[in-house]
Coordinates of C-alpha atoms in Angstrom, one line a residue:
M1 CA 143.6 141.6 255.5
T2 CA 142.4 142.7 252.1
F3 CA 140.2 145.9 251.8
L4 CA 137.9 146.3 248.9
W5 CA 137.9 149.8 247.8
D6 CA 135.0 151.4 246.1
P7 CA 135.5 151.3 242.3
A8 CA 134.4 154.9 242.1
D9 CA 137.2 155.9 244.4
Q10 CA 139.7 154.1 242.3
Q11 CA 138.5 155.8 239.2
D12 CA 138.8 159.2 240.9
E13 CA 142.4 158.4 242.0
Q14 CA 143.3 157.3 238.5
R15 CA 141.7 160.4 237.0
E16 CA 143.7 162.6 239.4
E17 CA 146.9 160.8 238.5
V18 CA 146.3 161.0 234.7
S19 CA 144.9 164.5 234.6
P20 CA 148.2 166.5 235.2
A21 CA 150.0 164.5 232.5
A22 CA 147.2 165.0 230.1
R23 CA 147.3 168.7 230.7
V24 CA 151.0 168.8 230.0
K25 CA 150.5 166.9 226.7
L26 CA 147.8 169.4 225.7
R27 CA 150.2 172.3 226.0
T28 CA 151.8 173.5 222.8
A29 CA 155.2 175.1 222.8
L30 CA 155.5 178.4 220.8
W31 CA 158.5 177.1 218.8
S32 CA 156.9 173.7 218.0
R33 CA 155.5 173.0 214.6
R34 CA 151.9 173.2 215.9
G35 CA 152.7 176.4 217.9
L36 CA 154.1 178.2 214.9
L37 CA 151.1 177.0 212.8
W38 CA 148.6 178.4 215.3
T39 CA 150.5 181.6 215.6
A40 CA 150.6 182.0 211.8
L41 CA 146.9 181.3 211.7
S42 CA 146.2 184.0 214.3
C43 CA 147.8 186.7 212.1
S44 CA 146.7 185.4 208.7
G45 CA 143.5 187.5 208.7
W46 CA 145.4 190.8 209.5
L47 CA 147.9 190.0 206.7
L48 CA 144.9 189.9 204.3
V49 CA 143.3 193.1 205.6
I50 CA 146.4 195.4 205.4
P51 CA 146.9 195.0 201.6
L52 CA 143.1 195.0 201.1
L53 CA 143.0 198.5 202.6
K54 CA 145.5 199.7 200.1
L55 CA 143.8 198.1 197.2
S56 CA 140.1 198.9 198.0
P57 CA 140.1 202.5 196.7
L58 CA 141.2 201.4 193.3
P59 CA 138.4 201.6 190.7
S60 CA 139.5 198.4 189.0
L61 CA 138.8 196.4 192.1
F62 CA 136.0 197.9 194.2
W63 CA 133.6 200.9 194.0
G64 CA 132.7 203.4 196.6
F65 CA 130.5 202.2 199.4
F66 CA 131.2 198.5 198.7
A67 CA 134.9 198.9 199.5
Q68 CA 134.1 200.0 203.0
L69 CA 131.8 197.0 203.6
I70 CA 134.5 194.6 202.2
W71 CA 137.3 195.8 204.5
M72 CA 135.0 196.0 207.5
A73 CA 134.0 192.3 207.0
A74 CA 137.7 191.4 206.5
C75 CA 138.5 193.2 209.8
F76 CA 135.8 191.3 211.6
F77 CA 137.0 188.0 210.2
A78 CA 140.6 188.7 211.2
A79 CA 139.5 189.6 214.8
M80 CA 137.4 186.5 215.1
V81 CA 140.3 184.2 214.0
S82 CA 142.7 185.9 216.4
M83 CA 140.3 185.6 219.3
M84 CA 139.6 181.9 218.6
V85 CA 143.4 181.1 218.5
I86 CA 144.0 183.0 221.7
L87 CA 141.1 181.4 223.6
N88 CA 142.2 177.9 222.3
A89 CA 145.8 178.6 223.4
C90 CA 144.6 179.7 226.9
L91 CA 142.4 176.6 227.3
R92 CA 145.5 174.5 226.5
R93 CA 147.7 176.6 228.8
S94 CA 149.9 177.4 225.8
W95 CA 150.8 180.8 227.1
G96 CA 153.6 181.4 224.6
V97 CA 151.2 180.9 221.7
A98 CA 148.5 183.0 223.4
L99 CA 150.9 185.9 224.1
A100 CA 152.4 185.8 220.6
S101 CA 148.9 185.8 219.0
L102 CA 147.8 188.7 221.2
V103 CA 150.9 190.8 220.2
L104 CA 150.3 190.1 216.5
A105 CA 146.6 190.9 216.8
T106 CA 147.4 194.2 218.6
T107 CA 149.9 195.0 215.9
G108 CA 147.3 194.3 213.3
V109 CA 144.8 196.6 214.9
V110 CA 147.3 199.4 215.2
A111 CA 148.3 199.0 211.6
I112 CA 144.7 199.0 210.4
T113 CA 143.9 202.1 212.4
R114 CA 147.0 203.9 211.1
L115 CA 146.4 202.9 207.4
N116 CA 142.7 203.8 207.6
S117 CA 143.0 207.2 209.3
P118 CA 141.0 209.9 207.5
F119 CA 144.0 212.0 206.6
D120 CA 145.8 209.1 205.1
F121 CA 142.8 208.2 203.0
I122 CA 142.4 211.8 201.8
D123 CA 146.0 212.1 200.8
Y124 CA 145.9 208.7 199.1
Q125 CA 142.8 209.7 197.1
Y126 CA 144.5 212.9 196.0
R127 CA 147.8 211.2 195.0
Y128 CA 146.0 208.5 193.0
H129 CA 143.9 211.1 191.1
R130 CA 146.5 213.8 191.0
T131 CA 146.9 213.8 187.2
A132 CA 143.1 214.0 186.5
L133 CA 142.6 216.7 189.1
A134 CA 145.5 218.7 187.7
E135 CA 143.9 218.6 184.2
L136 CA 140.6 219.6 185.7
A137 CA 142.2 222.6 187.4
E138 CA 143.9 223.6 184.2
D139 CA 140.6 223.5 182.3
Y140 CA 139.1 225.6 185.1
R141 CA 141.8 228.3 185.0
S142 CA 141.6 228.5 181.2
G143 CA 137.8 229.0 181.4
R144 CA 136.9 225.8 179.5
L145 CA 134.6 224.6 182.3
P146 CA 130.9 225.7 182.1
E147 CA 129.3 227.0 185.3
G148 CA 126.9 224.6 187.0
G149 CA 127.1 220.8 186.8
L150 CA 130.0 219.2 185.0
T151 CA 130.3 215.5 184.0
L152 CA 133.7 214.2 185.1
P153 CA 135.9 212.0 183.1
P154 CA 135.9 208.2 183.8
E155 CA 139.2 208.3 185.7
L156 CA 137.6 210.5 188.4
H157 CA 134.5 208.4 188.9
S158 CA 136.2 206.3 191.7
L159 CA 136.8 209.6 193.5
C160 CA 133.3 211.0 192.8
P161 CA 130.7 208.2 192.7
S162 CA 128.1 210.6 191.3
G163 CA 130.4 211.5 188.4
W164 CA 129.5 215.2 188.7
A165 CA 131.5 218.3 189.7
Y166 CA 130.1 221.7 190.6
V167 CA 131.6 224.8 189.0
S168 CA 131.2 228.4 189.9
R169 CA 133.1 231.6 189.3
T170 CA 135.1 231.1 192.5
E171 CA 135.7 227.4 192.7
V172 CA 135.2 223.9 191.3
F173 CA 134.1 221.3 193.8
V174 CA 134.4 217.5 193.4
Q175 CA 132.2 215.8 195.9
T176 CA 133.5 212.5 197.2
W177 CA 130.7 211.6 199.6
Q178 CA 127.1 212.7 200.4
N179 CA 124.7 211.2 202.9
W180 CA 121.5 209.5 201.8
R181 CA 119.4 212.6 202.5
H182 CA 121.7 214.8 200.3
E183 CA 122.1 217.3 203.1
A184 CA 125.8 216.8 204.0
G185 CA 128.8 216.1 201.9
V186 CA 132.6 216.4 201.6
G187 CA 135.1 216.6 198.8
F188 CA 138.0 218.4 197.0
A189 CA 137.8 222.0 195.8
Y190 CA 140.0 224.1 193.6
F191 CA 139.7 227.9 194.3
A192 CA 140.2 230.8 191.9
N193 CA 141.8 232.7 194.8
P194 CA 143.4 231.2 198.0
P195 CA 140.7 230.5 200.5
T196 CA 140.5 231.6 204.1
A197 CA 139.1 230.0 207.3
Q198 CA 135.9 231.9 206.6
T199 CA 135.5 230.6 203.0
M200 CA 132.3 228.7 202.6
I201 CA 131.3 226.3 199.9
N202 CA 128.2 224.3 199.1
T203 CA 129.0 220.7 199.6
A204 CA 125.6 219.0 199.1
E205 CA 122.3 219.4 197.3
G206 CA 120.6 220.3 200.6
D207 CA 122.5 223.6 200.8
N208 CA 125.0 222.2 203.3
T209 CA 128.1 224.3 203.5
G210 CA 131.7 223.3 204.4
H211 CA 135.0 225.0 205.0
P212 CA 138.4 224.3 203.5
Q213 CA 140.3 222.1 206.0
R214 CA 143.7 221.9 204.5
E215 CA 145.5 222.0 201.2
V216 CA 146.3 218.6 199.8
G217 CA 148.4 219.7 196.8
G218 CA 148.3 221.4 193.4
G219 CA 145.9 224.1 194.7
W220 CA 143.3 221.5 195.8
W221 CA 141.8 221.7 199.2
W222 CA 139.9 219.2 201.3
V223 CA 136.5 220.6 202.2
A224 CA 134.2 219.3 204.9

């Protein structure tokens, strides 16, 4: 006796039989050409951001505030690319690709955090402008700097966006940042006499004061 099965039931059975094989085909091995390509794509954004962080403070490439916006946008792009690759690998059950992409993304985040730490940035700024700061300190010691506002040479404009330094009988202060209200700032200071923890210095136009945090080299101190 012949039984006529419902066509819908037959389609369901065929779908159940084909589905596992299709899932296997969708998986991508980590060491396959496609797996390596997806893994390389997941870390491509971080490979762009790391050198960008090193180059962004250079005056020939970017200036002040725009450098921060550029590397933040690059970090966001790198994070989105990594997330898309990881989610796509999980949907395809390509666990090797997903795990490798996750490890590379984590490594990228750690590297960015390490390279962009405040102390690293401060030390980098001092090392890059060391020669110009040494000449400024020499002029200050010899009494060639007038008290009050001082126009800085072009090579220090990337360190001090305003292009001005403040000179007094006890120190010369190069401001590297000031908020939009001009009531708080930070920068580098060279003192006539070694400062103490109680030394105070005016760091912004709004009479905000800061304290020397640590010596960065050549008699220059980071003030915040």
